[in-house]
């Protein structure tokens, strides 16, 4: 339910005009902690991943369910932050309510049905027209990724038929007894997002534009697991989906797609005990490079397809007993091409905690790099080291005071042959230090 892992809490509030239900406001927020194992890929089923909150009322007839609040607080490492974020969502829902009702009053609307229906219909029509501009056919693409014990295979058959698109992920590896399975809702969202990026990027997001898009994935696969599959790190899998879609579309509309990014998103999750005895947890995000397109270089250290920025050093050091020796872009990590892939980054971190801390990594492309398109080279590989030694990034690690972590995020794939790169761009890379020696 919801967005596909329990770290995201979704809140829904009915909006009434008088005694008539006219809409719902809804929000989703990723909690700083939801209990369970620390975002560990080692989890074997969802019950290890934290507090599973069923559909239940937080506020009923104006009264807060104090038992529910106490239950959440008792099951998380960051009770004040987690509950604080949930109440922030309540405020956002109430703000939406006030603005929707003000809009209806200003325009003397008794219902939003006709208004919403018109927006959805126009958006659907625009998407169908965009799909019709793509030649009919079935376009295939496949990639191999790091996996766990063995590599994973991802496959797509993207069929364009008139004004509809069907994405079929048959042939993708089966679901795993690890926390990297991606529920169907997330698979659909990532598919639809990629189609929109390629065909209709300027239209405001709404339901209507996705009506012509159908997504199929075999039940029991990485992209459509059966309950109670572990899913907390679903982005490690789901972020490959847009790359599959764009890779398939490259065969027919090469100027409207992007080479593979250095994502999936990289993160360090760590927990421990503060000097005053309070438990804490923190998630630090560090991005790789984006893929290049037919018209420009990939952006450096920028997350895609998620919208998460790299955690600033100041924020990380304030919230955790960590010291950053450096955080810098890695020259030469972007895939070569007529347009270069975005650079990854190197981050060296030491723990200053008086007690041991537990660390887990979300890391991909340490074995299989981000592929380029149209003759472009693959991006540089990622790497994770503890005290200078390469470690298994699928396992949790216990670090003591003075231990170091070196995180090297991957670069994005290049686009086009490197020999065709403009001389001025080559000189710019050298001047800015983007090229390796």
CSV table of C-alpha atoms in Angstrom, one decimal:
chain,number,residue,atom,x,y,z
A,1,UNK,CA,0.0,0.0,0.0
A,2,UNK,CA,1.1,3.6,-0.4
A,3,UNK,CA,4.4,4.2,-2.0
A,4,UNK,CA,5.8,0.7,-1.6
A,5,UNK,CA,7.8,0.8,1.7
A,6,UNK,CA,7.0,1.5,5.3
A,7,UNK,CA,9.4,4.3,5.7
A,8,UNK,CA,6.9,6.5,3.8
A,9,UNK,CA,3.9,7.5,5.8
A,10,UNK,CA,0.9,8.6,3.8
A,11,UNK,CA,-1.8,10.8,5.3
A,12,UNK,CA,-5.2,11.4,3.7
A,13,UNK,CA,-7.8,14.0,4.9
A,14,UNK,CA,-11.3,14.4,3.5
A,15,UNK,CA,-12.3,17.9,2.4
A,16,UNK,CA,-15.9,18.9,3.0
A,17,UNK,CA,-17.8,21.8,1.7
A,18,UNK,CA,-20.6,22.1,4.2
A,19,UNK,CA,-21.6,18.5,4.6
A,20,UNK,CA,-20.6,17.4,1.1
A,21,UNK,CA,-17.3,15.5,0.5
A,22,UNK,CA,-15.7,17.2,-2.4
A,23,UNK,CA,-12.1,16.0,-2.4
A,24,UNK,CA,-9.2,14.5,-0.4
A,25,UNK,CA,-5.9,16.1,0.5
A,26,UNK,CA,-3.0,13.6,0.7
A,27,UNK,CA,0.7,13.7,1.6
A,28,UNK,CA,3.5,11.3,1.8
A,29,UNK,CA,6.7,11.8,3.9
A,30,UNK,CA,9.8,9.6,4.3
A,31,UNK,CA,10.2,9.2,8.1
A,32,UNK,CA,13.7,9.6,9.7
A,33,UNK,CA,13.0,6.2,11.3
A,34,UNK,CA,10.2,3.7,11.3
A,35,UNK,CA,11.8,1.0,13.5
A,36,UNK,CA,13.1,-2.4,12.4
A,37,UNK,CA,16.5,-2.9,10.9
A,38,UNK,CA,18.4,0.2,9.7
A,39,UNK,CA,17.3,0.2,6.1
A,40,UNK,CA,19.3,-3.0,5.7
A,41,UNK,CA,19.3,-4.9,2.4
A,42,UNK,CA,19.8,-8.0,4.6
A,43,UNK,CA,16.2,-8.0,5.7
A,44,UNK,CA,14.4,-11.2,4.4
A,45,UNK,CA,10.8,-10.1,4.8
A,46,UNK,CA,8.8,-7.0,5.5
A,47,UNK,CA,8.3,-7.8,9.2
A,48,UNK,CA,12.0,-7.0,9.8
A,49,UNK,CA,11.6,-3.6,8.3
A,50,UNK,CA,9.8,-1.7,11.0
A,51,UNK,CA,6.3,-0.6,12.1
A,52,UNK,CA,3.6,-1.6,9.6
A,53,UNK,CA,0.7,0.9,10.2
A,54,UNK,CA,-2.5,-0.3,8.7
A,55,UNK,CA,-5.1,2.1,7.3
A,56,UNK,CA,-6.3,3.7,10.5
A,57,UNK,CA,-7.5,7.1,11.8
A,58,UNK,CA,-5.0,9.5,13.3
A,59,UNK,CA,-7.7,12.0,14.0
A,60,UNK,CA,-11.3,11.0,14.5
A,61,UNK,CA,-14.1,13.6,14.9
A,62,UNK,CA,-11.4,16.2,15.8
A,63,UNK,CA,-9.7,14.0,18.5
A,64,UNK,CA,-6.2,12.6,18.1
A,65,UNK,CA,-5.8,8.8,18.7
A,66,UNK,CA,-3.3,9.1,21.5
A,67,UNK,CA,-2.9,5.3,21.5
A,68,UNK,CA,-1.7,5.3,17.9
A,69,UNK,CA,0.7,8.1,18.6
A,70,UNK,CA,2.1,6.3,21.6
A,71,UNK,CA,2.5,3.1,19.6
A,72,UNK,CA,4.5,4.9,16.8
A,73,UNK,CA,6.7,6.6,19.4
A,74,UNK,CA,7.4,3.3,21.2
A,75,UNK,CA,8.6,1.6,18.0
A,76,UNK,CA,11.0,4.2,16.4
A,77,UNK,CA,14.5,5.4,17.3
A,78,UNK,CA,13.5,9.1,16.7
A,79,UNK,CA,10.1,9.5,18.3
A,80,UNK,CA,10.1,13.3,18.3
A,81,UNK,CA,11.3,13.6,14.7
A,82,UNK,CA,9.0,10.9,13.4
A,83,UNK,CA,5.9,12.2,15.1
A,84,UNK,CA,6.9,15.8,14.3
A,85,UNK,CA,7.1,14.9,10.6
A,86,UNK,CA,3.6,13.3,10.8
A,87,UNK,CA,2.1,16.5,12.3
A,88,UNK,CA,3.9,18.5,9.7
A,89,UNK,CA,2.0,16.4,7.1
A,90,UNK,CA,-1.3,17.1,9.0
A,91,UNK,CA,-0.5,20.8,8.6
A,92,UNK,CA,0.1,20.4,4.9
A,93,UNK,CA,-3.1,18.5,4.5
A,94,UNK,CA,-5.0,21.3,6.3
A,95,UNK,CA,-3.3,23.9,4.1
A,96,UNK,CA,-4.5,22.1,1.0
A,97,UNK,CA,-8.0,21.9,2.4
A,98,UNK,CA,-8.1,25.7,3.1
A,99,UNK,CA,-6.8,26.5,-0.4
A,100,UNK,CA,-9.2,24.1,-2.2
A,101,UNK,CA,-12.2,25.5,-0.3
A,102,UNK,CA,-11.0,29.1,-1.1
A,103,UNK,CA,-10.8,28.2,-4.8
A,104,UNK,CA,-14.3,26.8,-4.8
A,105,UNK,CA,-15.7,29.8,-3.0
A,106,UNK,CA,-13.9,32.3,-5.4
A,107,UNK,CA,-15.3,30.5,-8.4
A,108,UNK,CA,-18.7,29.5,-6.8
A,109,UNK,CA,-18.0,25.8,-7.5
A,110,UNK,CA,-20.2,23.2,-5.8
A,111,UNK,CA,-18.1,20.3,-7.0
A,112,UNK,CA,-14.7,19.7,-8.5
A,113,UNK,CA,-15.8,16.8,-10.6
A,114,UNK,CA,-16.3,18.7,-13.9
A,115,UNK,CA,-13.2,20.8,-13.3
A,116,UNK,CA,-11.0,17.8,-12.6
A,117,UNK,CA,-12.6,15.8,-15.4
A,118,UNK,CA,-11.7,18.5,-17.9
A,119,UNK,CA,-8.1,18.6,-16.8
A,120,UNK,CA,-7.8,14.8,-16.9
A,121,UNK,CA,-9.4,14.6,-20.4
A,122,UNK,CA,-7.2,17.3,-21.9
A,123,UNK,CA,-4.1,15.7,-20.4
A,124,UNK,CA,-5.0,12.3,-21.6
A,125,UNK,CA,-5.6,13.7,-25.1
A,126,UNK,CA,-2.2,15.4,-25.1
A,127,UNK,CA,-0.4,12.2,-24.0
A,128,UNK,CA,-2.2,10.1,-26.6
A,129,UNK,CA,-1.2,12.6,-29.3
A,130,UNK,CA,2.4,12.4,-28.1
A,131,UNK,CA,2.3,8.6,-28.2
A,132,UNK,CA,0.9,8.7,-31.7
A,133,UNK,CA,4.1,10.6,-32.8
A,134,UNK,CA,6.2,7.5,-32.0
A,135,UNK,CA,6.2,4.8,-34.7
A,136,UNK,CA,4.3,1.6,-33.8
A,137,UNK,CA,6.3,-1.4,-32.8
A,138,UNK,CA,7.8,-3.3,-29.9
A,139,UNK,CA,11.2,-2.0,-28.6
A,140,UNK,CA,13.3,-4.0,-26.3
A,141,UNK,CA,16.1,-3.2,-23.9
A,142,UNK,CA,18.0,-5.1,-21.2
A,143,UNK,CA,20.6,-4.4,-18.5
A,144,UNK,CA,22.5,-6.4,-15.9
A,145,UNK,CA,23.0,-5.1,-12.4
A,146,UNK,CA,25.2,-5.9,-9.3
A,147,UNK,CA,22.6,-8.2,-7.7
A,148,UNK,CA,23.3,-9.8,-4.4
A,149,UNK,CA,24.7,-13.3,-4.6
A,150,UNK,CA,24.4,-13.3,-8.4
A,151,UNK,CA,23.8,-10.4,-10.9
A,152,UNK,CA,20.2,-9.4,-11.7
A,153,UNK,CA,18.7,-9.1,-15.2
A,154,UNK,CA,16.2,-6.4,-16.1
A,155,UNK,CA,14.3,-6.6,-19.4
A,156,UNK,CA,11.6,-4.5,-21.0
A,157,UNK,CA,9.4,-4.9,-24.1
A,158,UNK,CA,7.9,-1.5,-24.8
A,159,UNK,CA,5.0,-1.7,-27.3
A,160,UNK,CA,3.6,1.4,-29.0
A,161,UNK,CA,0.2,0.7,-30.6
A,162,UNK,CA,-1.6,3.8,-31.9
A,163,UNK,CA,-2.1,6.1,-28.9
A,164,UNK,CA,-1.3,3.6,-26.2
A,165,UNK,CA,1.9,2.2,-24.6
A,166,UNK,CA,2.4,-1.1,-22.9
A,167,UNK,CA,5.6,-1.8,-20.8
A,168,UNK,CA,6.2,-5.5,-20.1
A,169,UNK,CA,9.0,-6.5,-17.8
A,170,UNK,CA,8.8,-10.3,-18.5
A,171,UNK,CA,12.2,-11.9,-18.2
A,172,UNK,CA,13.3,-9.7,-15.2
A,173,UNK,CA,14.9,-11.6,-12.3
A,174,UNK,CA,12.7,-13.2,-9.6
A,175,UNK,CA,12.0,-11.5,-6.3
A,176,UNK,CA,14.7,-11.9,-3.7
A,177,UNK,CA,14.9,-12.7,0.0
A,178,UNK,CA,16.5,-9.3,0.5
A,179,UNK,CA,15.1,-5.8,0.9
A,180,UNK,CA,15.5,-4.8,-2.7
A,181,UNK,CA,12.1,-5.8,-4.2
A,182,UNK,CA,10.0,-3.2,-5.9
A,183,UNK,CA,6.2,-3.2,-5.5
A,184,UNK,CA,4.0,-2.8,-8.6
A,185,UNK,CA,2.9,0.7,-7.6
A,186,UNK,CA,6.5,1.9,-7.7
A,187,UNK,CA,7.2,0.1,-10.9
A,188,UNK,CA,4.2,1.7,-12.5
A,189,UNK,CA,5.2,5.2,-11.2
A,190,UNK,CA,8.8,4.9,-12.5
A,191,UNK,CA,7.6,3.7,-15.9
A,192,UNK,CA,5.0,6.4,-16.3
A,193,UNK,CA,7.5,9.0,-15.2
A,194,UNK,CA,10.0,8.0,-17.9
A,195,UNK,CA,7.4,8.0,-20.6
A,196,UNK,CA,6.4,11.5,-19.6
A,197,UNK,CA,10.0,12.7,-19.5
A,198,UNK,CA,10.5,11.5,-23.1
A,199,UNK,CA,7.1,12.4,-24.6
A,200,UNK,CA,5.4,15.1,-22.6
A,201,UNK,CA,7.8,16.7,-20.1
A,202,UNK,CA,6.1,20.2,-19.9
A,203,UNK,CA,2.6,19.1,-18.8
A,204,UNK,CA,1.7,19.3,-15.1
A,205,UNK,CA,1.5,16.0,-13.4
A,206,UNK,CA,-2.0,14.5,-13.1
A,207,UNK,CA,-3.9,11.2,-13.5
A,208,UNK,CA,-5.2,11.8,-17.0
A,209,UNK,CA,-1.8,11.8,-18.8
A,210,UNK,CA,-1.1,8.2,-17.5
A,211,UNK,CA,-4.4,6.6,-18.7
A,212,UNK,CA,-2.8,5.5,-22.0
A,213,UNK,CA,0.1,3.7,-20.2
A,214,UNK,CA,-0.2,0.1,-19.1
A,215,UNK,CA,2.5,-1.7,-17.1
A,216,UNK,CA,2.9,-5.5,-16.7
A,217,UNK,CA,5.5,-7.3,-14.6
A,218,UNK,CA,5.3,-11.0,-13.7
A,219,UNK,CA,4.1,-11.7,-10.2
A,220,UNK,CA,6.9,-12.9,-8.0
A,221,UNK,CA,9.6,-10.9,-9.9
A,222,UNK,CA,11.8,-8.1,-8.6
A,223,UNK,CA,9.4,-5.6,-10.1
A,224,UNK,CA,6.2,-7.2,-8.7
A,225,UNK,CA,7.0,-9.2,-5.6
A,226,UNK,CA,4.6,-11.2,-3.5
A,227,UNK,CA,3.8,-10.4,0.1
A,228,UNK,CA,5.7,-10.5,2.5
A,229,UNK,CA,8.7,-9.6,0.4
A,230,UNK,CA,11.2,-7.2,1.9
A,231,UNK,CA,11.0,-3.8,0.1
A,232,UNK,CA,12.6,-1.0,2.2
A,233,UNK,CA,15.4,-0.4,-0.4
A,234,UNK,CA,13.0,-0.6,-3.4
A,235,UNK,CA,14.8,2.3,-5.0
A,236,UNK,CA,17.8,0.1,-5.5
A,237,UNK,CA,15.7,-1.8,-8.0
A,238,UNK,CA,13.0,0.7,-9.0
A,239,UNK,CA,15.4,3.4,-10.2
A,240,UNK,CA,16.5,1.1,-13.0
A,241,UNK,CA,13.0,1.2,-14.5
A,242,UNK,CA,13.2,4.6,-16.2
A,243,UNK,CA,16.6,3.6,-17.6
A,244,UNK,CA,15.0,0.6,-19.2
A,245,UNK,CA,12.1,2.7,-20.7
A,246,UNK,CA,14.5,5.3,-22.1
A,247,UNK,CA,16.8,2.6,-23.4
A,248,UNK,CA,13.9,1.1,-25.3
A,249,UNK,CA,12.7,4.4,-26.7
A,250,UNK,CA,16.3,5.2,-27.9
A,251,UNK,CA,15.8,2.7,-30.7
A,252,UNK,CA,13.0,4.9,-32.2
A,253,UNK,CA,13.3,8.5,-30.8
A,254,UNK,CA,17.1,8.8,-29.9
A,255,UNK,CA,17.1,12.5,-29.6
A,256,UNK,CA,14.5,12.6,-26.8
A,257,UNK,CA,16.1,10.2,-24.3
A,258,UNK,CA,19.0,10.2,-21.8
A,259,UNK,CA,21.9,7.7,-21.3
A,260,UNK,CA,21.8,5.8,-18.0
A,261,UNK,CA,22.4,7.7,-14.8
A,262,UNK,CA,24.8,6.7,-12.0
A,263,UNK,CA,21.7,6.0,-9.9
A,264,UNK,CA,20.0,4.2,-8.2
A,265,UNK,CA,20.3,6.5,-5.3
A,266,UNK,CA,23.2,6.0,-3.0
A,267,UNK,CA,22.8,6.4,0.8
A,268,UNK,CA,24.5,5.7,4.1
A,269,UNK,CA,22.1,4.7,6.9
A,270,UNK,CA,23.7,4.7,10.3
A,271,UNK,CA,22.5,4.5,13.9
A,272,UNK,CA,24.0,4.6,17.4
A,273,UNK,CA,23.7,6.1,20.8
A,274,UNK,CA,24.5,9.7,21.6
A,275,UNK,CA,26.6,10.8,24.5
A,276,UNK,CA,23.5,11.5,26.6
A,277,UNK,CA,22.3,7.9,26.0
A,278,UNK,CA,19.6,8.7,23.4
A,279,UNK,CA,19.4,6.5,20.3
A,280,UNK,CA,19.5,8.1,17.0
A,281,UNK,CA,19.5,7.3,13.3
A,282,UNK,CA,20.5,9.3,10.2
A,283,UNK,CA,20.2,8.7,6.4
A,284,UNK,CA,22.8,10.5,4.3
A,285,UNK,CA,22.3,10.7,0.5
A,286,UNK,CA,25.1,10.9,-2.0
A,287,UNK,CA,24.3,11.1,-5.7
A,288,UNK,CA,26.2,9.9,-8.8
A,289,UNK,CA,26.2,11.6,-12.2
A,290,UNK,CA,23.3,11.8,-14.6
A,291,UNK,CA,23.5,10.4,-18.1
A,292,UNK,CA,24.2,12.6,-21.1
A,293,UNK,CA,21.7,13.4,-23.9
A,294,UNK,CA,22.0,14.1,-27.6
A,295,UNK,CA,22.3,17.8,-26.8
A,296,UNK,CA,24.2,18.2,-23.5
A,297,UNK,CA,26.5,16.7,-20.9
A,298,UNK,CA,25.0,14.9,-17.9
A,299,UNK,CA,24.7,16.8,-14.7
A,300,UNK,CA,27.3,16.1,-12.0
A,301,UNK,CA,26.4,14.4,-8.7
A,302,UNK,CA,22.6,14.9,-9.3
A,303,UNK,CA,20.0,12.4,-8.3
A,304,UNK,CA,17.8,10.9,-11.0
A,305,UNK,CA,15.0,9.7,-11.1
A,306,UNK,CA,14.5,10.6,-7.5
A,307,UNK,CA,14.5,14.3,-6.3
A,308,UNK,CA,16.9,14.0,-3.4
A,309,UNK,CA,19.8,16.3,-3.1
A,310,UNK,CA,23.2,15.2,-1.7
A,311,UNK,CA,23.4,15.7,2.1
A,312,UNK,CA,25.4,18.8,2.9
A,313,UNK,CA,28.5,18.2,5.1
A,314,UNK,CA,27.3,20.7,7.7
A,315,UNK,CA,24.0,18.9,8.1
A,316,UNK,CA,25.5,15.5,8.3
A,317,UNK,CA,28.1,16.6,10.9
A,318,UNK,CA,25.4,18.4,12.9
A,319,UNK,CA,23.1,15.4,13.1
A,320,UNK,CA,25.7,12.6,13.5
A,321,UNK,CA,29.0,12.0,15.2
A,322,UNK,CA,30.8,12.0,11.9
A,323,UNK,CA,33.7,14.0,10.5
A,324,UNK,CA,34.1,14.5,6.7
A,325,UNK,CA,37.7,14.6,5.5
A,326,UNK,CA,36.5,15.5,2.0
A,327,UNK,CA,33.6,15.5,-0.4
A,328,UNK,CA,34.6,16.1,-4.0
A,329,UNK,CA,33.8,15.3,-7.6
A,330,UNK,CA,35.8,12.5,-9.2
A,331,UNK,CA,37.5,13.4,-12.4
A,332,UNK,CA,37.0,11.1,-15.3
A,333,UNK,CA,34.0,9.3,-13.8
A,334,UNK,CA,31.6,10.5,-16.4
A,335,UNK,CA,31.2,8.2,-19.4
A,336,UNK,CA,33.0,9.6,-22.5
A,337,UNK,CA,31.0,10.6,-25.5
A,338,UNK,CA,30.0,13.5,-27.9
A,339,UNK,CA,28.3,14.5,-24.7
A,340,UNK,CA,29.9,13.4,-21.4
A,341,UNK,CA,28.1,11.7,-18.6
A,342,UNK,CA,27.9,13.5,-15.2
A,343,UNK,CA,30.6,12.9,-12.6
A,344,UNK,CA,30.3,10.9,-9.5
A,345,UNK,CA,31.8,12.0,-6.2
A,346,UNK,CA,34.2,10.7,-3.5
A,347,UNK,CA,33.4,11.2,0.2
A,348,UNK,CA,35.7,10.1,3.0
A,349,UNK,CA,34.0,10.0,6.4
A,350,UNK,CA,35.3,9.1,9.9
A,351,UNK,CA,33.2,8.2,12.9
A,352,UNK,CA,33.8,10.2,16.1
A,353,UNK,CA,31.2,8.3,18.2
A,354,UNK,CA,32.4,7.2,21.6
A,355,UNK,CA,30.3,4.0,21.1
A,356,UNK,CA,30.1,1.7,18.0
A,357,UNK,CA,27.7,2.7,15.2
A,358,UNK,CA,25.9,0.5,12.8
A,359,UNK,CA,26.2,1.4,9.1
A,360,UNK,CA,24.4,0.1,6.0
A,361,UNK,CA,24.8,1.2,2.5
A,362,UNK,CA,22.5,1.7,-0.5
A,363,UNK,CA,25.0,1.3,-3.3
A,364,UNK,CA,24.7,0.1,-6.9
A,365,UNK,CA,26.8,0.0,-10.1
A,366,UNK,CA,29.9,-1.2,-8.3
A,367,UNK,CA,30.2,-4.1,-10.8
A,368,UNK,CA,28.1,-3.0,-13.8
A,369,UNK,CA,28.5,0.6,-14.9
A,370,UNK,CA,25.8,3.0,-16.3
A,371,UNK,CA,25.7,2.2,-20.0
A,372,UNK,CA,26.1,4.9,-22.6
A,373,UNK,CA,23.9,5.4,-25.7
A,374,UNK,CA,24.7,5.9,-29.4
A,375,UNK,CA,28.3,4.9,-29.0
A,376,UNK,CA,28.9,6.7,-25.7
A,377,UNK,CA,31.0,5.1,-23.1
A,378,UNK,CA,29.8,3.7,-19.7
A,379,UNK,CA,30.2,5.8,-16.6
A,380,UNK,CA,32.7,5.0,-13.9
A,381,UNK,CA,32.0,2.3,-11.3
A,382,UNK,CA,31.1,3.1,-7.7
A,383,UNK,CA,32.9,1.7,-4.7
A,384,UNK,CA,32.5,1.4,-0.9
A,385,UNK,CA,35.5,0.9,1.5
A,386,UNK,CA,35.8,0.7,5.2
A,387,UNK,CA,39.3,1.5,6.6
A,388,UNK,CA,40.7,1.4,3.1
A,389,UNK,CA,39.4,-2.1,2.3
A,390,UNK,CA,36.6,-2.8,-0.2
A,391,UNK,CA,33.6,-4.3,1.7
A,392,UNK,CA,30.4,-6.1,0.9
A,393,UNK,CA,28.0,-3.2,0.6
A,394,UNK,CA,25.0,-5.5,1.0
A,395,UNK,CA,25.8,-6.2,4.6
A,396,UNK,CA,25.6,-4.0,7.7
A,397,UNK,CA,28.9,-3.0,9.3
A,398,UNK,CA,29.9,-2.0,12.9
A,399,UNK,CA,32.3,0.9,13.1
A,400,UNK,CA,34.2,2.2,16.1
A,401,UNK,CA,35.7,5.6,16.8
A,402,UNK,CA,38.3,6.5,14.2
A,403,UNK,CA,37.1,4.1,11.5
A,404,UNK,CA,36.6,5.5,8.1
A,405,UNK,CA,34.2,5.0,5.2
A,406,UNK,CA,35.1,5.9,1.6
A,407,UNK,CA,32.1,6.2,-0.7
A,408,UNK,CA,32.6,6.6,-4.4
A,409,UNK,CA,29.4,7.2,-6.4
A,410,UNK,CA,29.2,6.1,-10.1
A,411,UNK,CA,29.3,8.4,-13.1
A,412,UNK,CA,26.6,8.7,-15.8
A,413,UNK,CA,26.8,7.2,-19.3
A,414,UNK,CA,28.0,9.2,-22.3
A,415,UNK,CA,26.0,9.9,-25.5
A,416,UNK,CA,27.5,9.6,-28.9
A,417,UNK,CA,31.1,8.8,-30.0
A,418,UNK,CA,33.8,10.4,-27.9
A,419,UNK,CA,35.7,11.3,-31.1
A,420,UNK,CA,32.9,13.7,-32.1
A,421,UNK,CA,33.2,15.7,-28.9
A,422,UNK,CA,33.6,19.5,-29.5
A,423,UNK,CA,37.2,20.7,-28.9
A,424,UNK,CA,35.9,23.6,-26.7
A,425,UNK,CA,34.1,21.1,-24.5
A,426,UNK,CA,37.2,19.0,-24.1
A,427,UNK,CA,39.2,22.1,-23.1
A,428,UNK,CA,36.4,23.1,-20.6
A,429,UNK,CA,36.7,19.7,-19.0
A,430,UNK,CA,40.4,20.1,-18.5
A,431,UNK,CA,40.1,23.6,-17.2
A,432,UNK,CA,37.4,22.6,-14.6
A,433,UNK,CA,39.3,19.4,-13.6
A,434,UNK,CA,36.5,17.1,-14.9
A,435,UNK,CA,38.9,15.1,-17.0
A,436,UNK,CA,41.3,12.5,-15.5
A,437,UNK,CA,44.9,12.6,-16.2
